[in-house]
Short mmCIF file of N, CA and C and ligand atoms in Angstrom, two decimals:
data_model
loop_
_atom_site.label_atom_id
_atom_site.label_comp_id
_atom_site.label_asym_id
_atom_site.label_seq_id
_atom_site.Cartn_x
_atom_site.Cartn_y
_atom_site.Cartn_z
N MET X 1 -36.74 -13.87 17.62
CA MET X 1 -35.94 -14.16 16.19
C MET X 1 -34.72 -13.50 16.89
N ASP X 2 -34.97 -12.67 16.85
CA ASP X 2 -33.21 -11.83 16.89
C ASP X 2 -31.92 -13.17 17.50
N VAL X 3 -32.71 -13.76 18.50
CA VAL X 3 -31.42 -14.47 18.70
C VAL X 3 -30.86 -15.58 17.77
N LEU X 4 -32.35 -16.01 17.20
CA LEU X 4 -32.22 -16.59 16.26
C LEU X 4 -30.79 -15.97 15.08
N ILE X 5 -31.77 -14.67 14.89
CA ILE X 5 -30.60 -14.69 13.51
C ILE X 5 -29.57 -14.38 14.05
N ASN X 6 -28.71 -14.02 15.42
CA ASN X 6 -27.67 -13.70 15.38
C ASN X 6 -26.86 -15.28 15.46
N LEU X 7 -27.35 -16.28 15.83
CA LEU X 7 -27.11 -17.67 15.85
C LEU X 7 -26.97 -18.14 14.03
N PHE X 8 -27.75 -17.10 13.07
CA PHE X 8 -27.50 -17.46 12.00
C PHE X 8 -26.45 -16.83 11.84
N VAL X 9 -26.33 -15.85 11.85
CA VAL X 9 -24.73 -15.06 11.90
C VAL X 9 -23.58 -15.59 12.10
N ALA X 10 -23.47 -15.93 13.19
CA ALA X 10 -22.32 -16.76 14.01
C ALA X 10 -22.28 -17.85 13.06
N SER X 11 -22.60 -18.15 12.37
CA SER X 11 -22.67 -20.04 11.97
C SER X 11 -22.85 -19.36 9.85
N HIS X 12 -22.78 -18.36 9.52
CA HIS X 12 -22.22 -18.04 8.25
C HIS X 12 -21.17 -17.52 8.65
N ILE X 13 -20.26 -16.83 9.58
CA ILE X 13 -19.06 -16.03 9.85
C ILE X 13 -18.22 -17.45 9.35
N ILE X 14 -18.45 -18.11 10.26
CA ILE X 14 -17.46 -19.72 10.01
C ILE X 14 -17.48 -20.55 8.77
N GLY X 15 -18.61 -19.84 8.66
CA GLY X 15 -18.65 -20.67 7.06
C GLY X 15 -17.28 -20.08 5.82
N VAL X 16 -17.41 -18.47 6.10
CA VAL X 16 -16.83 -17.95 6.45
C VAL X 16 -14.69 -18.62 6.94
N ALA X 17 -14.69 -18.22 7.46
CA ALA X 17 -13.21 -18.83 8.12
C ALA X 17 -13.39 -19.88 7.67
N ALA X 18 -13.53 -20.99 7.54
CA ALA X 18 -13.44 -22.79 6.65
C ALA X 18 -13.08 -22.41 5.95
N LEU X 19 -13.98 -21.32 4.66
CA LEU X 19 -13.77 -20.90 3.22
C LEU X 19 -12.29 -20.74 2.97
N LEU X 20 -12.44 -19.50 3.74
CA LEU X 20 -11.43 -18.00 3.72
C LEU X 20 -10.12 -18.98 4.47
N GLY X 21 -9.70 -19.76 4.98
CA GLY X 21 -9.44 -19.98 6.52
C GLY X 21 -7.92 -21.38 5.80
N GLY X 22 -9.29 -22.12 4.70
CA GLY X 22 -8.08 -23.45 3.66
C GLY X 22 -7.43 -22.79 2.32
N TRP X 23 -7.71 -21.82 2.24
CA TRP X 23 -7.15 -20.88 1.68
C TRP X 23 -6.24 -20.32 1.98
N LEU X 24 -6.51 -19.62 2.92
CA LEU X 24 -5.07 -18.51 3.37
C LEU X 24 -3.62 -19.59 4.36
N THR X 25 -5.07 -20.56 4.66
CA THR X 25 -3.25 -21.73 5.06
C THR X 25 -2.28 -22.27 3.76
N GLN X 26 -2.74 -21.87 2.62
CA GLN X 26 -2.13 -22.45 1.61
C GLN X 26 -1.25 -21.73 0.92
N LEU X 27 -1.29 -20.14 1.27
CA LEU X 27 -0.78 -18.82 0.42
C LEU X 27 0.78 -18.81 0.36
N LYS X 28 1.34 -19.76 1.12
CA LYS X 28 2.89 -19.98 1.27
C LYS X 28 3.28 -20.69 0.26
N SER X 29 2.22 -21.56 -0.18
CA SER X 29 2.91 -22.45 -1.25
C SER X 29 2.16 -21.93 -2.68
N LEU X 30 1.49 -21.26 -2.66
CA LEU X 30 1.17 -20.34 -4.38
C LEU X 30 2.53 -20.09 -4.77
N SER X 31 3.58 -20.15 -4.32
CA SER X 31 5.00 -19.75 -5.38
C SER X 31 5.41 -20.71 -6.27
N THR X 32 4.93 -21.81 -5.56
CA THR X 32 5.17 -23.51 -6.06
C THR X 32 4.60 -23.92 -6.99
N GLY X 33 3.37 -23.72 -6.32
CA GLY X 33 1.76 -24.12 -6.72
C GLY X 33 2.02 -24.98 -7.12
N ASP X 34 2.18 -25.24 -5.31
CA ASP X 34 1.36 -26.73 -4.38
C ASP X 34 -0.09 -26.83 -3.97
N VAL X 35 -0.57 -26.38 -4.56
CA VAL X 35 -2.27 -25.58 -4.18
C VAL X 35 -3.07 -26.47 -4.79
N ARG X 36 -3.65 -26.68 -3.70
CA ARG X 36 -5.24 -27.36 -3.99
C ARG X 36 -6.52 -27.41 -2.96
N ILE X 37 -8.07 -27.87 -3.87
CA ILE X 37 -8.72 -27.15 -2.92
C ILE X 37 -9.04 -28.41 -1.84
N ALA X 38 -8.68 -27.43 -0.13
CA ALA X 38 -8.68 -28.48 1.30
C ALA X 38 -10.69 -28.25 1.03
N PRO X 39 -10.73 -29.62 1.69
CA PRO X 39 -12.34 -29.95 1.90
C PRO X 39 -13.04 -28.70 2.65
N SER X 40 -12.89 -28.60 3.77
CA SER X 40 -13.29 -26.79 4.45
C SER X 40 -13.39 -25.05 3.93
N MET X 41 -13.25 -25.56 1.74
CA MET X 41 -13.45 -24.50 1.21
C MET X 41 -14.38 -25.46 0.41
N VAL X 42 -14.68 -26.34 0.61
CA VAL X 42 -16.19 -26.66 -0.33
C VAL X 42 -17.28 -27.02 0.83
N HIS X 43 -16.84 -26.76 1.38
CA HIS X 43 -17.54 -27.22 3.12
C HIS X 43 -17.85 -26.05 3.78
N GLY X 44 -17.42 -24.57 4.13
CA GLY X 44 -17.62 -23.60 4.21
C GLY X 44 -18.48 -22.51 3.55
N ALA X 45 -17.55 -22.71 1.93
CA ALA X 45 -18.73 -22.01 1.12
C ALA X 45 -20.32 -22.52 0.97
N LEU X 46 -20.19 -23.91 0.71
CA LEU X 46 -22.15 -24.64 1.15
C LEU X 46 -22.69 -23.86 2.19
N VAL X 47 -21.58 -23.97 3.18
CA VAL X 47 -22.33 -22.99 4.80
C VAL X 47 -22.86 -22.25 4.30
N MET X 48 -21.87 -21.57 4.05
CA MET X 48 -22.20 -19.38 3.65
C MET X 48 -23.38 -19.60 2.88
N LEU X 49 -23.40 -20.23 2.03
CA LEU X 49 -25.10 -20.45 1.00
C LEU X 49 -26.15 -20.57 1.37
N VAL X 50 -26.48 -21.85 2.01
CA VAL X 50 -27.19 -22.28 3.21
C VAL X 50 -27.85 -21.20 3.83
N THR X 51 -26.52 -20.71 5.28
CA THR X 51 -26.73 -19.64 6.19
C THR X 51 -27.35 -18.76 5.66
N GLY X 52 -26.80 -17.67 4.27
CA GLY X 52 -26.76 -17.27 3.83
C GLY X 52 -29.18 -16.71 3.72
N PHE X 53 -29.00 -17.98 2.61
CA PHE X 53 -30.69 -17.99 2.46
C PHE X 53 -31.15 -17.70 3.46
N ILE X 54 -31.06 -18.32 4.73
CA ILE X 54 -31.55 -18.98 5.80
C ILE X 54 -31.87 -17.70 6.81
N LEU X 55 -31.00 -16.99 6.60
CA LEU X 55 -30.57 -15.33 6.56
C LEU X 55 -31.84 -14.47 6.45
N VAL X 56 -31.93 -15.21 4.90
CA VAL X 56 -32.68 -13.41 3.87
C VAL X 56 -34.08 -14.20 4.82
N GLY X 57 -34.58 -15.28 4.83
CA GLY X 57 -35.97 -15.97 5.29
C GLY X 57 -36.36 -15.56 5.94
N LEU X 58 -35.32 -15.38 7.53
CA LEU X 58 -35.58 -15.08 9.06
C LEU X 58 -35.90 -13.52 8.79
N ASN X 59 -34.71 -12.49 8.74
CA ASN X 59 -34.65 -11.10 8.19
C ASN X 59 -36.14 -10.67 7.91
N GLU X 60 -36.74 -11.66 6.53
CA GLU X 60 -37.72 -10.91 5.82
C GLU X 60 -39.07 -11.47 7.20
N ALA X 61 -39.16 -12.79 7.74
CA ALA X 61 -40.09 -13.13 8.26
C ALA X 61 -40.31 -11.93 9.40
N ASP X 62 -38.85 -11.44 9.78
CA ASP X 62 -39.14 -10.16 10.97
C ASP X 62 -39.11 -9.31 10.24
N ASP X 63 -39.43 -8.50 9.24
CA ASP X 63 -39.88 -7.74 8.52
C ASP X 63 -38.49 -6.60 8.55
N VAL X 64 -37.31 -7.44 8.57
CA VAL X 64 -36.34 -6.43 8.26
C VAL X 64 -35.97 -5.94 6.53
N GLU X 65 -35.97 -4.16 6.01
CA GLU X 65 -35.77 -4.70 4.70
C GLU X 65 -33.84 -4.79 4.66
N LEU X 66 -33.75 -5.33 3.65
CA LEU X 66 -32.56 -5.44 3.22
C LEU X 66 -32.24 -5.22 2.27
N ASN X 67 -30.52 -5.10 1.76
CA ASN X 67 -30.37 -4.27 0.70
C ASN X 67 -29.89 -5.99 -0.62
N GLN X 68 -31.97 -5.73 -1.04
CA GLN X 68 -31.45 -6.69 -2.06
C GLN X 68 -29.86 -6.66 -3.22
N THR X 69 -30.33 -5.35 -3.74
CA THR X 69 -28.51 -6.00 -3.88
C THR X 69 -27.86 -6.04 -3.90
N LYS X 70 -27.24 -6.17 -2.95
CA LYS X 70 -26.43 -6.40 -1.98
C LYS X 70 -26.51 -8.46 -1.76
N ILE X 71 -27.71 -8.34 -1.45
CA ILE X 71 -27.52 -10.00 -1.65
C ILE X 71 -27.37 -10.87 -3.01
N SER X 72 -27.72 -9.70 -3.88
CA SER X 72 -27.65 -10.47 -4.84
C SER X 72 -26.03 -10.39 -5.31
N VAL X 73 -25.14 -9.97 -5.55
CA VAL X 73 -23.97 -10.10 -5.60
C VAL X 73 -23.31 -10.76 -5.08
N LYS X 74 -23.09 -10.37 -3.68
CA LYS X 74 -23.16 -11.86 -2.91
C LYS X 74 -23.37 -13.23 -3.27
N SER X 75 -24.23 -13.09 -3.19
CA SER X 75 -25.16 -14.48 -3.43
C SER X 75 -24.30 -15.34 -5.02
N LEU X 76 -23.97 -13.63 -6.33
CA LEU X 76 -23.58 -14.39 -7.47
C LEU X 76 -22.19 -15.11 -7.20
N ILE X 77 -21.48 -14.15 -6.58
CA ILE X 77 -19.62 -14.14 -5.95
C ILE X 77 -19.58 -15.31 -5.27
N LEU X 78 -20.82 -15.90 -4.63
CA LEU X 78 -20.59 -16.41 -3.50
C LEU X 78 -20.74 -18.64 -4.81
N ILE X 79 -21.73 -18.75 -5.59
CA ILE X 79 -22.63 -19.28 -6.00
C ILE X 79 -20.88 -19.52 -7.20
N ALA X 80 -20.95 -18.40 -8.15
CA ALA X 80 -19.08 -19.03 -9.10
C ALA X 80 -18.06 -19.06 -8.12
N ILE X 81 -17.52 -18.81 -6.82
CA ILE X 81 -16.83 -19.62 -5.84
C ILE X 81 -16.76 -21.18 -5.40
N LEU X 82 -18.37 -21.19 -5.24
CA LEU X 82 -19.06 -22.64 -5.13
C LEU X 82 -18.96 -23.31 -6.10
N VAL X 83 -19.21 -23.22 -7.49
CA VAL X 83 -18.80 -23.68 -8.45
C VAL X 83 -17.01 -24.46 -8.82
N ALA X 84 -16.52 -23.60 -8.70
CA ALA X 84 -14.81 -23.34 -9.01
C ALA X 84 -14.37 -23.95 -7.86
N VAL X 85 -14.80 -24.16 -6.73
CA VAL X 85 -13.80 -25.25 -5.30
C VAL X 85 -15.47 -26.86 -5.73
N PHE X 86 -16.62 -26.66 -6.17
CA PHE X 86 -16.65 -28.08 -6.18
C PHE X 86 -15.86 -29.12 -7.41
N ILE X 87 -15.91 -28.37 -8.81
CA ILE X 87 -15.38 -28.86 -9.70
C ILE X 87 -13.96 -29.66 -9.36
N LYS X 88 -13.12 -28.61 -9.01
CA LYS X 88 -11.14 -29.00 -8.97
C LYS X 88 -11.26 -29.31 -7.70
N ARG X 89 -11.95 -29.75 -6.53
CA ARG X 89 -11.41 -30.53 -5.54
C ARG X 89 -11.23 -32.01 -4.86
N LYS X 90 -11.28 -32.40 -5.98
CA LYS X 90 -10.17 -33.61 -6.97
C LYS X 90 -8.79 -33.91 -6.81
N GLU X 91 -8.61 -32.44 -7.60
CA GLU X 91 -7.33 -32.79 -7.98
C GLU X 91 -6.20 -32.31 -7.61
N GLU X 92 -5.31 -32.97 -7.03
CA GLU X 92 -4.11 -32.60 -6.36
C GLU X 92 -4.04 -30.95 -6.48
N ARG X 93 -3.68 -30.83 -7.10
CA ARG X 93 -3.12 -29.91 -8.17
C ARG X 93 -3.63 -28.67 -8.91
N ILE X 94 -3.91 -27.10 -8.27
CA ILE X 94 -4.77 -26.90 -9.23
C ILE X 94 -4.09 -24.77 -9.63
N PRO X 95 -4.60 -24.87 -11.04
CA PRO X 95 -3.72 -23.62 -11.22
C PRO X 95 -3.77 -22.06 -10.46
N LYS X 96 -2.46 -21.58 -10.89
CA LYS X 96 -2.19 -20.85 -9.37
C LYS X 96 -3.58 -19.20 -9.75
N PRO X 97 -3.53 -18.90 -10.52
CA PRO X 97 -4.30 -17.85 -11.06
C PRO X 97 -6.02 -18.63 -10.55
N TYR X 98 -6.22 -19.67 -10.89
CA TYR X 98 -7.03 -20.57 -9.87
C TYR X 98 -7.75 -20.22 -9.10
N PHE X 99 -6.78 -20.67 -8.30
CA PHE X 99 -6.77 -21.07 -6.75
C PHE X 99 -7.35 -19.44 -6.40
N ALA X 100 -5.78 -18.65 -6.77
CA ALA X 100 -5.96 -17.14 -6.34
C ALA X 100 -7.26 -16.22 -6.37
N ALA X 101 -7.51 -16.37 -7.69
CA ALA X 101 -9.37 -16.25 -7.72
C ALA X 101 -10.17 -16.46 -6.30
N ILE X 102 -10.16 -17.53 -6.03
CA ILE X 102 -11.01 -18.34 -5.11
C ILE X 102 -10.60 -17.12 -3.61
N GLY X 103 -9.75 -16.62 -3.71
CA GLY X 103 -9.29 -16.24 -2.25
C GLY X 103 -9.93 -14.63 -2.73
N LEU X 104 -9.35 -14.17 -3.76
CA LEU X 104 -9.77 -13.20 -3.99
C LEU X 104 -10.82 -12.91 -4.16
N LEU X 105 -12.20 -13.21 -4.34
CA LEU X 105 -13.40 -13.42 -4.75
C LEU X 105 -14.02 -13.80 -3.05
N THR X 106 -13.43 -14.12 -2.60
CA THR X 106 -13.96 -14.04 -1.41
C THR X 106 -13.47 -13.71 -0.07
N MET X 107 -12.67 -12.74 -0.85
CA MET X 107 -12.26 -11.03 0.56
C MET X 107 -13.27 -10.29 -0.44
N ALA X 108 -13.33 -10.14 -1.47
CA ALA X 108 -14.53 -8.69 -2.22
C ALA X 108 -15.78 -9.28 -1.55
N ASN X 109 -16.37 -10.70 -1.19
CA ASN X 109 -17.28 -10.81 -1.06
C ASN X 109 -17.86 -10.65 0.91
N VAL X 110 -15.94 -10.49 1.33
CA VAL X 110 -16.49 -10.20 2.77
C VAL X 110 -16.50 -8.57 2.83
N VAL X 111 -15.50 -7.96 1.86
CA VAL X 111 -16.14 -6.85 1.64
C VAL X 111 -17.15 -6.33 1.41
N ILE X 112 -17.48 -6.28 0.57
CA ILE X 112 -19.22 -5.97 0.19
C ILE X 112 -19.51 -6.12 0.92
N ALA X 113 -19.40 -7.51 2.24
CA ALA X 113 -20.48 -7.97 3.24
C ALA X 113 -20.31 -6.53 4.39
N THR X 114 -19.13 -6.89 4.13
CA THR X 114 -19.33 -5.29 6.02
C THR X 114 -19.03 -3.39 5.36
N THR X 115 -18.87 -3.38 3.97
CA THR X 115 -18.88 -2.08 4.05
C THR X 115 -19.94 -1.44 3.13
N TRP X 116 -20.86 -2.67 2.36
CA TRP X 116 -21.99 -1.73 1.07
C TRP X 116 -23.06 -1.64 2.25
N THR X 117 -24.01 -0.47 3.14
CA THR X 117 -24.18 -0.64 3.45
C THR X 117 -25.77 -0.38 2.51
C1 LIG P 201 -18.31 -15.17 0.96
C2 LIG P 201 -19.80 -14.84 0.63
C3 LIG P 201 -20.26 -14.22 2.16
C4 LIG P 201 -19.99 -13.42 2.92
C5 LIG P 201 -18.23 -13.62 2.76
C6 LIG P 201 -20.76 -12.80 3.36
C7 LIG P 201 -20.28 -11.93 4.86
C8 LIG P 201 -21.18 -11.95 5.35
C9 LIG P 201 -20.77 -11.17 7.03
C10 LIG P 201 -19.74 -10.68 7.58
C11 LIG P 201 -22.52 -10.80 7.07
C12 LIG P 201 -22.19 -9.94 8.52
C13 LIG P 201 -22.50 -8.84 8.28
C14 LIG P 201 -23.18 -7.30 9.37
O1 LIG P 201 -23.52 -8.39 10.57
O2 LIG P 201 -23.32 -6.22 9.00
C15 LIG P 201 -23.05 -10.99 6.35
C16 LIG P 201 -24.42 -11.13 6.84
C17 LIG P 201 -25.42 -11.19 6.15
N1 LIG P 201 -25.94 -12.35 4.80
FE1 LIG P 201 -23.44 -13.34 4.02
N2 LIG P 201 -22.14 -13.56 3.35
C18 LIG P 201 -21.92 -13.86 2.25
C19 LIG P 201 -22.88 -14.61 1.20
C20 LIG P 201 -24.46 -14.81 1.70
C21 LIG P 201 -25.22 -14.90 1.14
C22 LIG P 201 -24.42 -16.05 -0.83
C23 LIG P 201 -26.37 -14.85 1.19
C24 LIG P 201 -27.60 -14.93 0.88
C25 LIG P 201 -27.61 -16.07 -0.16
C26 LIG P 201 -25.98 -14.12 2.28
C27 LIG P 201 -26.95 -13.36 3.10
C28 LIG P 201 -26.54 -12.78 4.58
C29 LIG P 201 -27.78 -11.96 5.09
C30 LIG P 201 -29.14 -11.95 4.92
C31 LIG P 201 -26.99 -11.48 6.11
C32 LIG P 201 -27.34 -10.52 7.48
C33 LIG P 201 -28.25 -9.17 6.94
C34 LIG P 201 -27.14 -8.58 7.03
O3 LIG P 201 -25.96 -8.03 7.68
O4 LIG P 201 -27.23 -7.68 5.89
N3 LIG P 201 -24.82 -13.57 2.61
N4 LIG P 201 -22.67 -12.16 5.04
#
């Protein structure tokens, strides 16, 4: 079970790499406002959600006690990110504050995931 959980944690991290990577690579264009939702951002957010729920299930099956409050906060933030990237995924340019918020929320979730014990 540990190997399986570790593999899903790895997929979970690859998901955030895709989401945040698509955002970070456009950071330089934020000053001109020439930013859009990269496909990797939508796919990364979806991977995060799916692997996150699988990790909850695997940990519960393994009798590992998870911090449910932390999981709920991460889920709410991720659902907001997922909705935000999904509805604007076809637009060629999106408003700067909208784009900035997606990256800031993602980074907030990384901080929550790594510092909240
Ligand atoms: C953008 C959103 C998210 C980010 C950046 C994120 C990040 C992470 C990171 C870095 C880890 C490894 C931490 C460690 O092993 O100490 C992790 C583990 C985990 N994540 Fe997420 N996560 C996100 C969303 C979610 C969601 C939505 C769920 C559940 C529905 C979830 C469930 C879990 C579980 C169960 C683990 C393993 C147990 C734990 O360490 O708490 N994650 N996440």
